[in-house]
Every structure is written in structure tokens, then in C-alpha cells.
Coordinates of C-alpha atoms in Angstrom, one line a residue:
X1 CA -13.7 -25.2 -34.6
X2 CA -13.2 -25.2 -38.2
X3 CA -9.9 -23.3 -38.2
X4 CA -8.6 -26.1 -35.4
X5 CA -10.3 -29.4 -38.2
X6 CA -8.0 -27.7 -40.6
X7 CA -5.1 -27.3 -39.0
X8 CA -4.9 -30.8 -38.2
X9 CA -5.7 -32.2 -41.8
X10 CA -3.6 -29.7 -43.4
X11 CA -0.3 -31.9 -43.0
X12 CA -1.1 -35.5 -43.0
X13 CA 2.2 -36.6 -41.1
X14 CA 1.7 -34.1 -38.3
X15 CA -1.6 -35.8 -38.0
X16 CA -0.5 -39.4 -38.4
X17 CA 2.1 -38.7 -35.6
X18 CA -0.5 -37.1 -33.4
X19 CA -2.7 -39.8 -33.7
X20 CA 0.1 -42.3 -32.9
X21 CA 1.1 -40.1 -29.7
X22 CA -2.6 -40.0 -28.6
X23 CA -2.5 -43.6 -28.8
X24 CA 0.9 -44.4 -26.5
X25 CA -0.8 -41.6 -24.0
X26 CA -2.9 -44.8 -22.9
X27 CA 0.2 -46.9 -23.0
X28 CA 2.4 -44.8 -20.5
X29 CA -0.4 -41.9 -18.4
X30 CA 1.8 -41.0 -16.5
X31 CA 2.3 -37.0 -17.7
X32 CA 5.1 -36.2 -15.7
X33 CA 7.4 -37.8 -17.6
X34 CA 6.3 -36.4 -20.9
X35 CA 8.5 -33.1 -20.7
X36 CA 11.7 -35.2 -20.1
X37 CA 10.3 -37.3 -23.7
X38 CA 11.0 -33.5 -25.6
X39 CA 14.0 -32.6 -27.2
X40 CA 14.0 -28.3 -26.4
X41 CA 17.6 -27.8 -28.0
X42 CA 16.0 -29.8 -31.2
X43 CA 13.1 -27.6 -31.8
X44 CA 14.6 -24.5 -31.0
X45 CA 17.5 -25.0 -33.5
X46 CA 15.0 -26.0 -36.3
X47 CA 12.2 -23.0 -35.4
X48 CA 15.5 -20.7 -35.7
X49 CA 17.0 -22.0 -38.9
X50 CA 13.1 -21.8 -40.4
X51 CA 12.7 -18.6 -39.1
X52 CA 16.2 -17.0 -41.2
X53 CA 15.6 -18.8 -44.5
X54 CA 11.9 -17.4 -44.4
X55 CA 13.7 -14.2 -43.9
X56 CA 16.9 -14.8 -46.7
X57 CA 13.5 -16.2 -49.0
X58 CA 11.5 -13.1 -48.9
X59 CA 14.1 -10.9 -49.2
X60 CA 15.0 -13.0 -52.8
X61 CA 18.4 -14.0 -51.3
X62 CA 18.3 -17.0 -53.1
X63 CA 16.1 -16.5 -56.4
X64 CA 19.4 -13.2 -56.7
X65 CA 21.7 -16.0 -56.4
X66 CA 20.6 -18.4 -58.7
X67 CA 19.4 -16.3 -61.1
X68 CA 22.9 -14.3 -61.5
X69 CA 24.4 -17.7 -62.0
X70 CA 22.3 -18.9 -64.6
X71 CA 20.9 -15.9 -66.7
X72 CA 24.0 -15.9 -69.3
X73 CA 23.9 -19.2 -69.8
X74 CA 22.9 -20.2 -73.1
X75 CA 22.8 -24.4 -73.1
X76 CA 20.1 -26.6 -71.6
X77 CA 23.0 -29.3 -70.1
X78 CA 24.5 -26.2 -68.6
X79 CA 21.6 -24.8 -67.1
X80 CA 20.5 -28.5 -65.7
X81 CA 23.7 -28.9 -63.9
X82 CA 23.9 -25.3 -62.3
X83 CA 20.5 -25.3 -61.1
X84 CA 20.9 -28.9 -59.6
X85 CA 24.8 -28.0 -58.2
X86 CA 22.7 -24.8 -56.6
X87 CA 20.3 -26.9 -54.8
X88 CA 23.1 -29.4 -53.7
X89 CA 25.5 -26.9 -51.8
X90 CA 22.4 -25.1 -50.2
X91 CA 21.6 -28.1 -48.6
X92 CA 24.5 -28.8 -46.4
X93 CA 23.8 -24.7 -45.5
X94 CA 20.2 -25.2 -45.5
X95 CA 17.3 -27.8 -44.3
X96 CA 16.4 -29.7 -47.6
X97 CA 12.8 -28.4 -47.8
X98 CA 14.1 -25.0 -47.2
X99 CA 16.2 -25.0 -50.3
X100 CA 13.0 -27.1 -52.1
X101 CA 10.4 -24.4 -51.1
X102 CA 12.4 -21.7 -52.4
X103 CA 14.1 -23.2 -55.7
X104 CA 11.8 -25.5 -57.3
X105 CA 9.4 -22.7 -58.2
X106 CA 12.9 -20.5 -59.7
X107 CA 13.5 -23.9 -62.0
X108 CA 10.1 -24.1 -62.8
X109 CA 9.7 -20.3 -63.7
X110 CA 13.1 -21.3 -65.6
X111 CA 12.3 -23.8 -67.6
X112 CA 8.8 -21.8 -68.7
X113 CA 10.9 -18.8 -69.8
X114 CA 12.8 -20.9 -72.0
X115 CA 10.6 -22.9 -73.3
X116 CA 12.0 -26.4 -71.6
X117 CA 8.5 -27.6 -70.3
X118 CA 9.5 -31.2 -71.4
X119 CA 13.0 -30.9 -69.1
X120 CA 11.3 -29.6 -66.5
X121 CA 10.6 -32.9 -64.7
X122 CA 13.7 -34.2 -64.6
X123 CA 15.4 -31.0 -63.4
X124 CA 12.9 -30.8 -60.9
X125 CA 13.9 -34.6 -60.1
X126 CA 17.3 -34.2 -60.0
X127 CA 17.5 -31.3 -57.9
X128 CA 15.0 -33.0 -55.4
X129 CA 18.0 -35.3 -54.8
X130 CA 20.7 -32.8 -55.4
X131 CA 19.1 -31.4 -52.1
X132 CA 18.8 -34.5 -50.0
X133 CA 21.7 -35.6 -50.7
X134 CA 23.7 -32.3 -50.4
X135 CA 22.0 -31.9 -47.1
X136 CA 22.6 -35.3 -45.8
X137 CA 26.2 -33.9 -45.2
X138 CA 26.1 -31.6 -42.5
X139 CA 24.2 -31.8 -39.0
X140 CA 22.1 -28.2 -40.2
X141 CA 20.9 -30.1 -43.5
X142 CA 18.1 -32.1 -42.3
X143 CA 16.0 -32.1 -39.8
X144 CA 16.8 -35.9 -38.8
X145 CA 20.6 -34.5 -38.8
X146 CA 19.9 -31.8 -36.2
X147 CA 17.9 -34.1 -34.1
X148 CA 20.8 -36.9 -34.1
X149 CA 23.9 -34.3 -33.6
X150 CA 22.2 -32.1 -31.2
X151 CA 20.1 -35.1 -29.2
X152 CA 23.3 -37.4 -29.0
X153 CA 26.2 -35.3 -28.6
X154 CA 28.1 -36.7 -32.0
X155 CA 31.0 -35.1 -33.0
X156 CA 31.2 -32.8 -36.0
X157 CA 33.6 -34.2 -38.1
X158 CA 32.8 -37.9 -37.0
X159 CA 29.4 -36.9 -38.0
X160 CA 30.7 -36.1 -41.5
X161 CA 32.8 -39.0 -42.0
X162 CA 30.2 -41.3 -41.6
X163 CA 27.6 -38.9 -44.0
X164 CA 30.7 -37.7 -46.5
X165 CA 30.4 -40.9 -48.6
X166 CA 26.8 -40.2 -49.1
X167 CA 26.9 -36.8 -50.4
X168 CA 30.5 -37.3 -52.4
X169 CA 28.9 -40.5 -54.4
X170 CA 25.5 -38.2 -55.0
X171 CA 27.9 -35.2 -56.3
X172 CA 29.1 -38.1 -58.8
X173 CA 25.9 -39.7 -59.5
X174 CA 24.1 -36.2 -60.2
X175 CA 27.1 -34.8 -62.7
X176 CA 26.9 -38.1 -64.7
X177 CA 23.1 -37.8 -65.0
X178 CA 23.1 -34.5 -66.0
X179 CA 26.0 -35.1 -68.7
X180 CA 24.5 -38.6 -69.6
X181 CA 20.2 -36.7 -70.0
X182 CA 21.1 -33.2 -71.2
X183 CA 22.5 -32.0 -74.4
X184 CA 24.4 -29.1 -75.0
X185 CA 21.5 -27.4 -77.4
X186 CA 21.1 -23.7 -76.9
X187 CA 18.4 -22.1 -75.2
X188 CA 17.5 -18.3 -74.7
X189 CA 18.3 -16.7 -72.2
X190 CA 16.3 -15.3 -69.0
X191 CA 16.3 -11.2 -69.2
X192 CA 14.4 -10.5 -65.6
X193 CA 16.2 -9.2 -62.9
X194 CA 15.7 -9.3 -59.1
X195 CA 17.5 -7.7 -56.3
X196 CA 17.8 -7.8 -52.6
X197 CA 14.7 -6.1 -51.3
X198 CA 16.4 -4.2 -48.0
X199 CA 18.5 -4.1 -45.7
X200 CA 17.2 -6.8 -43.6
X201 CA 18.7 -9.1 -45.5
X202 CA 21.6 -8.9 -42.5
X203 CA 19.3 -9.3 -39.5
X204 CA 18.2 -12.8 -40.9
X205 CA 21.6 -13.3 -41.5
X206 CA 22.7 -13.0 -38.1
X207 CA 19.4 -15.4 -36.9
X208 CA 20.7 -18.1 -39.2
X209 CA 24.0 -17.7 -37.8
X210 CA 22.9 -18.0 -34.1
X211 CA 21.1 -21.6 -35.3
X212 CA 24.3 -22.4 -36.7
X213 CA 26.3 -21.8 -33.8
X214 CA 23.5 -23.4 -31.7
X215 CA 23.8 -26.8 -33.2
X216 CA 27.4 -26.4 -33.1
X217 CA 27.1 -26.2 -28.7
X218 CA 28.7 -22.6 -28.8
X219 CA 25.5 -20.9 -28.0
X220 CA 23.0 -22.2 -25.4
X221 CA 19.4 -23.1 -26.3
X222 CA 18.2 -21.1 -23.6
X223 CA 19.6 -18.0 -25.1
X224 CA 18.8 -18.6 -28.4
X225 CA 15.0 -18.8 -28.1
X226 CA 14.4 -15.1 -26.4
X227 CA 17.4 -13.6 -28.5
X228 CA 16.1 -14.8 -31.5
X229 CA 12.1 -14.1 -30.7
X230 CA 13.2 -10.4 -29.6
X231 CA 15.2 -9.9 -32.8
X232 CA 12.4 -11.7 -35.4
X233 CA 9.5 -9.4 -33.4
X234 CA 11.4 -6.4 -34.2
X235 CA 12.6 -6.8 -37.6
X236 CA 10.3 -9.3 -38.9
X237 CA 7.1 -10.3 -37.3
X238 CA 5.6 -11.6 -40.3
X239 CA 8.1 -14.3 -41.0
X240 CA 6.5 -15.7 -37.6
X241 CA 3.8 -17.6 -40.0
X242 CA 6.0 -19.1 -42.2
X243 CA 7.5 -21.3 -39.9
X244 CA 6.5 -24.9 -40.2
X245 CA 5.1 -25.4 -36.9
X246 CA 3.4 -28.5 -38.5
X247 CA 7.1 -30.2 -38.7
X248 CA 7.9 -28.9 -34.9
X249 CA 4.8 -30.4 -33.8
X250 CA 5.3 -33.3 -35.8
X251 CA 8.8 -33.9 -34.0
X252 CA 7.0 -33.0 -30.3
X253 CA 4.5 -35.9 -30.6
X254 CA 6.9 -38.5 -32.5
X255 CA 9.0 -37.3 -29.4
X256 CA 6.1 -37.9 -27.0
X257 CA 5.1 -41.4 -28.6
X258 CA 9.1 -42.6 -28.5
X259 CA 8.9 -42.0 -24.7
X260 CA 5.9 -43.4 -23.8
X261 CA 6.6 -46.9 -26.3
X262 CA 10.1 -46.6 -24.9
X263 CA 8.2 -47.3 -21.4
X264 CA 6.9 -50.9 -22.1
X265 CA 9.4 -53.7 -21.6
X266 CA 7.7 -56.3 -24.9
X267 CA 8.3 -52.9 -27.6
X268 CA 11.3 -52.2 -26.3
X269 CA 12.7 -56.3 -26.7
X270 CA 11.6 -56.2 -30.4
X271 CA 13.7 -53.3 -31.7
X272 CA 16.7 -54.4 -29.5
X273 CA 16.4 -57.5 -30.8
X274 CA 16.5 -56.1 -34.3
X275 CA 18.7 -53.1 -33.8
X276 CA 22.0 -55.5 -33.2
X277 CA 24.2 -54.8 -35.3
X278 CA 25.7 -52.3 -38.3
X279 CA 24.1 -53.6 -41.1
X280 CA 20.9 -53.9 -39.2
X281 CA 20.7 -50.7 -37.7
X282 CA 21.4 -49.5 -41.3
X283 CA 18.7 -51.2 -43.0
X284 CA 15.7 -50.8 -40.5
X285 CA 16.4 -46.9 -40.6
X286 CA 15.9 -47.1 -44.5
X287 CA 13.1 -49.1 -45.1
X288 CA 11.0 -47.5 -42.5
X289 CA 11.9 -44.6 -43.8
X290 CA 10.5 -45.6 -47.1
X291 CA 7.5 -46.1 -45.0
X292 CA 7.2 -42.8 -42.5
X293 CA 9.6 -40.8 -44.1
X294 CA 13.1 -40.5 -42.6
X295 CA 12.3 -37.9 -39.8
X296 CA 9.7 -39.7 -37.8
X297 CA 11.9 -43.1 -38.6
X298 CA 14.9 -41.3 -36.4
X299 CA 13.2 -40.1 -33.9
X300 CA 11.2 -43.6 -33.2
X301 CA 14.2 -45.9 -34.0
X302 CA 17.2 -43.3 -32.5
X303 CA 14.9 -44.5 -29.0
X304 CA 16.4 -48.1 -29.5
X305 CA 19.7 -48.0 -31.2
X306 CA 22.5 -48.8 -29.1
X307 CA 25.1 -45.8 -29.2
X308 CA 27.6 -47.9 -30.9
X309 CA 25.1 -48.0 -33.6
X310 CA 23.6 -44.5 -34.2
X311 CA 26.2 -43.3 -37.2
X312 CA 24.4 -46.2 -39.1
X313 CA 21.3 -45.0 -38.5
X314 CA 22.6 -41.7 -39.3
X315 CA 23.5 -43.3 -42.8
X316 CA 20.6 -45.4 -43.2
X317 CA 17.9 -42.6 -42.6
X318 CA 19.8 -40.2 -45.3
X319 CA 20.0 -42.6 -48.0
X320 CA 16.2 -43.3 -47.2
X321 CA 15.6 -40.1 -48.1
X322 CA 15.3 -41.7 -51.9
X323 CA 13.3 -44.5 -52.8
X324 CA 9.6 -43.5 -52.3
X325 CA 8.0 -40.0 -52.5
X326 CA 7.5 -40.4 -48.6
X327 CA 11.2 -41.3 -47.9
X328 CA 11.8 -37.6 -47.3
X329 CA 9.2 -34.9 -46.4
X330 CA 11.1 -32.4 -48.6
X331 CA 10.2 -34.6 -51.4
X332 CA 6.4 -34.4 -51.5
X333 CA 7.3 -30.1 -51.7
X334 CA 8.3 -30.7 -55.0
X335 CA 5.6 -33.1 -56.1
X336 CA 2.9 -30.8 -54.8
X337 CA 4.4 -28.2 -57.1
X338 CA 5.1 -30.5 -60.0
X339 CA 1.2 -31.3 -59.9
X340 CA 0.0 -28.0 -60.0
X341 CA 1.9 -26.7 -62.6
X342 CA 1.7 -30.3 -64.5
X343 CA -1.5 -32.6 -63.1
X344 CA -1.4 -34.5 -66.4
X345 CA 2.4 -35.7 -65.8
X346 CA 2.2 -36.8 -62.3
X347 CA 2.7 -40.2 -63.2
X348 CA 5.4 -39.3 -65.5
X349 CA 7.0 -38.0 -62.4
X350 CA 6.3 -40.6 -60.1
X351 CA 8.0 -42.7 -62.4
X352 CA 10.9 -41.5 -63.3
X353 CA 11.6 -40.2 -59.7
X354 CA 11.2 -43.5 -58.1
X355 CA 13.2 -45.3 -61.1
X356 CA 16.4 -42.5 -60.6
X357 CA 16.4 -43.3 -56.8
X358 CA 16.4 -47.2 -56.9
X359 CA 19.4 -46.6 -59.1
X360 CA 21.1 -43.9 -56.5
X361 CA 20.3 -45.7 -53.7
X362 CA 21.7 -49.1 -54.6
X363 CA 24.3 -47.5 -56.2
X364 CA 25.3 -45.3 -52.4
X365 CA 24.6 -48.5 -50.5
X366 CA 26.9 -50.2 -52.3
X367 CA 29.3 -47.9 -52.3
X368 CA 29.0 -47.4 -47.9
X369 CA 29.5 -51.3 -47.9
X370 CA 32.8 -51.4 -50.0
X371 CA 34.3 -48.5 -47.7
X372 CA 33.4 -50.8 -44.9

């Protein structure tokens, strides 16, 4: 009984969403319709994309890659806009908290080795950003991407025209920071070395590349699930528990809660009737995203945005990723890490991260209304 208590107050959205679902279940009790509510192709691409960068993680793919990029260099600004560039171009490969989970420890282990404890906030900062935004780009980089490409049939490269202005300004925004915050003062440099641990390395590979080609409609859901179970329970049962089943469940009840709210005639009148137009559409998905976080926000609002519509949501949602610490899920990994290493700073941080987004936010928003 325990072990069930803390599952469910061991992630405080999951909760939140399965309190909300509980709630419509009296709404709308009819359960036959609650399969039809689920999005299978959804989960199944994010519990296979979880499942290879657990892999890639514990084999050290990615501490071996940014460490061999940034163990000869010998300035702080340097080291600042590698790390953050690192973090930026993983997330249009990557799901943001993936490349958060894994990097913000190696920048934190960083900046101790080199004695930059006072830069490590704003790294950390920074490259909480560099992520969002990077992985605002492509339908694989966030988990609000996969469920609006995969769930709506978007094209690809519409999909990226509408999300390219987003990640291009955020390229520019994060080089200036970096140039304007860091000086050029030399640093020593990290000695350790780490290496791939074996040859597994290629099975998760080939996992992240069927969740690839799954959200990209060449592979069937239906095959991916058993092909990728069989292929994990052979080669690497144990990166079953580091899957975020948390964030799958999280999705399955805010998928449940859409359907059943999506039922009743009064709910539905009040988002059409504020879901009418671009700008609209645009602005709702950011602000409740300030409020829910952007993945809940897409899956609730997705359920009442006319089609016409949805690439604004698309746009809305990612740019809500900034703003609070609740805007994106991914950013509340690196809080929780900032605090631990730093308890005494965690209003330093909250801070100074809120005070950098305002400033990228108004900044991209402006920017998406001009190319307008």
C-alpha cells in the first residue's frame, strides 16, 4: 500500500492529471468510450525514444561526446557556449528532459572541476533553454511535438516552418548571452576520461532509430511496441525502470480527461469560443502553459483547436516552455539538481531564470508576429 501512496506522490503532475481525470470520470461514465480518448501511436513513440536514450545514457554516449568537445578548451566563454550549443542540437534529436537528465549533472561536474561554482547557474540556465528551444524544432524534441505531429497527421516540413522561427531566434538569443555574460578568462582544463562502456551502444541505437521512423509514419505502431520490447528484454532489461512511466501516465489520464470534458456541450462552447483565431489560439496555449506546463496544455487545448489553428498552438506551447519553472516539465529536472547541489542559491536561480525568459520570450513572440 505504501509503495502504490508513493508512486502517486512521487510526480506531482502525474497526480494533478490523475486527480483531474478521476474527476471528468463522473462527467462522461460511460467507459467504452475511454480507449477511443488514448493516443497508442503517442505513447508508444515516447516509451521508445525513453527507452534508447536510457540506453545511449548508460552507456556514456553523451557524457563521451561532450566531454571530448570540451576537455581542451581552456576559456570560460568558450566552455559556456559549447556546453549550451551541446544541449541545443540534442534537443531537436532528443526529448528536452532527456538531454536535461543527462547533461546538466556533466555541466555541473564541469563547472566543480574547474572551479566556476559562481557560473554554474547561468550555464545551467542557459542550457535549460538551449534545450527547449533546440527541441521545439523537430516533432521528436518534445513530448507536446510528438503528440501534435503523430495525433494530427502534420506534415514534416510544415511542421518545421511554423517551429524554425522559434529555434533560429533562440540560436541567436543564446550566442549573444553567452558573448554578452562570459569572458574569455582561462580556466583549467578537465583531465578525466570516459568511454563507451560496450557494445550495446548499437542496439539502442537501432531502438532510437525505430522511434524515429515511427513518428515519421514509416514504421507502424503496432510493430514497434513488440519489436522494440523483444529487443530491450534481450539486450537491456534493466533500462525498463528508467523509463518515465510517470510522463506516459501523465499523457493517458490528460488524454482520458480531454475526452470525457470534450463530451459536454457548455466546456466545449467556452474554448471554441476562445480558440477563434491565430493570435488566440497562440496565446491561450502559452499562458496555460505557464500554468500546467506545456504538455498537459496540448493535450487539453489540441481537444478544441480548430485544425486551421493547431500550428499556433504548436508555436504557442513551445515558446511557453519559458516563462515559469512549470512552463516546461524539463525545466523543474534542472532545478531539482540546482537545489541539491546549491539549496542556498535557489532563489538566485529562480531569479535569474525567470528574468532570461521574459526577455526570450517577448523577444521570439515578437519576432513570430513580424514574420506574420
Amino acid at each position: 500500500m505504501s509503495k502504490i501512496k508513493d508512486f502517486f506522490l512521487k510526480d506531482k503532475v502525474f497526480l494533478i492529471a490523475f486527480i483531474v481525470a478521476l474527476i471528468s470520470v463522473f462527467l462522461n461514465p460511460n467507459f467504452k468510450d475511454y480507449p477511443s480518448f488514448i493516443n497508442y501511436k503517442v505513447l508508444i513513440v515516447m516509451f521508445t525514444l525513453m527507452l534508447a536514450v536510457s540506453g545511449m545514457t548508460h552507456q556514456n554516449l553523451f557524457t563521451v561526446i561532450a566531454v571530448k568537445m570540451v576537455k581542451h578548451l581552456k576559456d570560460m566563454r568558450t566552455i559556456a557556449l559549447v556546453i549550451v550549443l551541446i544541449s541545443f542540437f540534442l534537443g531537436m534529436l532528443l526529448t528536452n528532459d532527456a538531454v536535461l537528465l543527462t547533461l546538466v549533472p556533466f555541466t555541473l561536474f564541469v563547472t566543480s572541476k574547474i572551479n566556476r561554482h559562481k557560473e554554474a547557474l547561468i550555464i545551467v540556465i542557459l542550457q535549460t533553454l538551449a534545450a527547449n528551444l533546440g527541441s521545439a524544432l523537430t516533432p521528436m524534441g518534445d513530448p507536446q511535438n510528438i503528440f501534435l505531429y503523430t495525433n494530427f497527421d502534420l506534415s514534416f516540413w510544415t511542421f518545421m516552418s511554423k517551429t524554425a522561427v522559434i529555434t533560429i531566434t533562440g540560436f541567436i538569443l543564446l550566442v549573444i548571452s553567452i558573448f554578452i555574460i562570459f569572458k574569455q578568462d582561462e580556466v583549467h582544463p578537465i583531465v578525466e576520461e570516459f568511454k563507451i562502456k560496450d557494445k550495446r551502444i548499437y542496439i539502442f541505437f537501432v531502438i532510437f532509430l525505430i522511434g524515429i521512423l515511427t513518428v515519421l509514419h514509416v514504421i507502424p505502431e503496432w510493430v514497434t511496441l513488440p519489436v522494440v520490447v523483444a529487443i530491450g528484454l534481450v539486450f537491456g532489461r534493466n533500462e525498463f525502470k528508467n523509463v518515465d512511466y510517470h510522463l506516459l501516465l501523465t499523457f493517458t489520464m490528460f488524454f482520458i480527461f480531454t475526452g470525457n470534458i470534450g463530451e459536454i456541450q457548455a466546456v466545449n462552447d467556452f474554448f471554441s469560443g476562445i480558440l477563434t483565431s491565430e493570435s488566440s489560439v497562440f496565446f491561450t496555449g502559452l499562458l496555460v502553459s505557464q500554468v500546467i506546463s506545456n504538455v498537459p496544455a496540448t493535450v487539453l487545448l489540441s481537444a478544441f483547436t480548430p485544425t486551421a489553428y493547431l500550428l499556433n498552438l504548436l508555436q504557442g506551447v513551445n515558446v511557453g516552455s519559458m516563462g515559469t519553472l512549470v512552463g516546461s516539465l524539463a525545466s523543474l529536472i534542472t532545478f531539482k539538481f540546482v537545489i541539491k547541489l546549491y539549496p542556498e542559491r535557489f532563489k538566485e536561480y529562480l531569479a535569474k531564470y525567470t528574468l532570461i525568459s521574459i526577455i526570450y520570450m517577448a523577444v521570439i513572440i515578437s519576432v513570430i508576429f513580424l514574420l506574420r
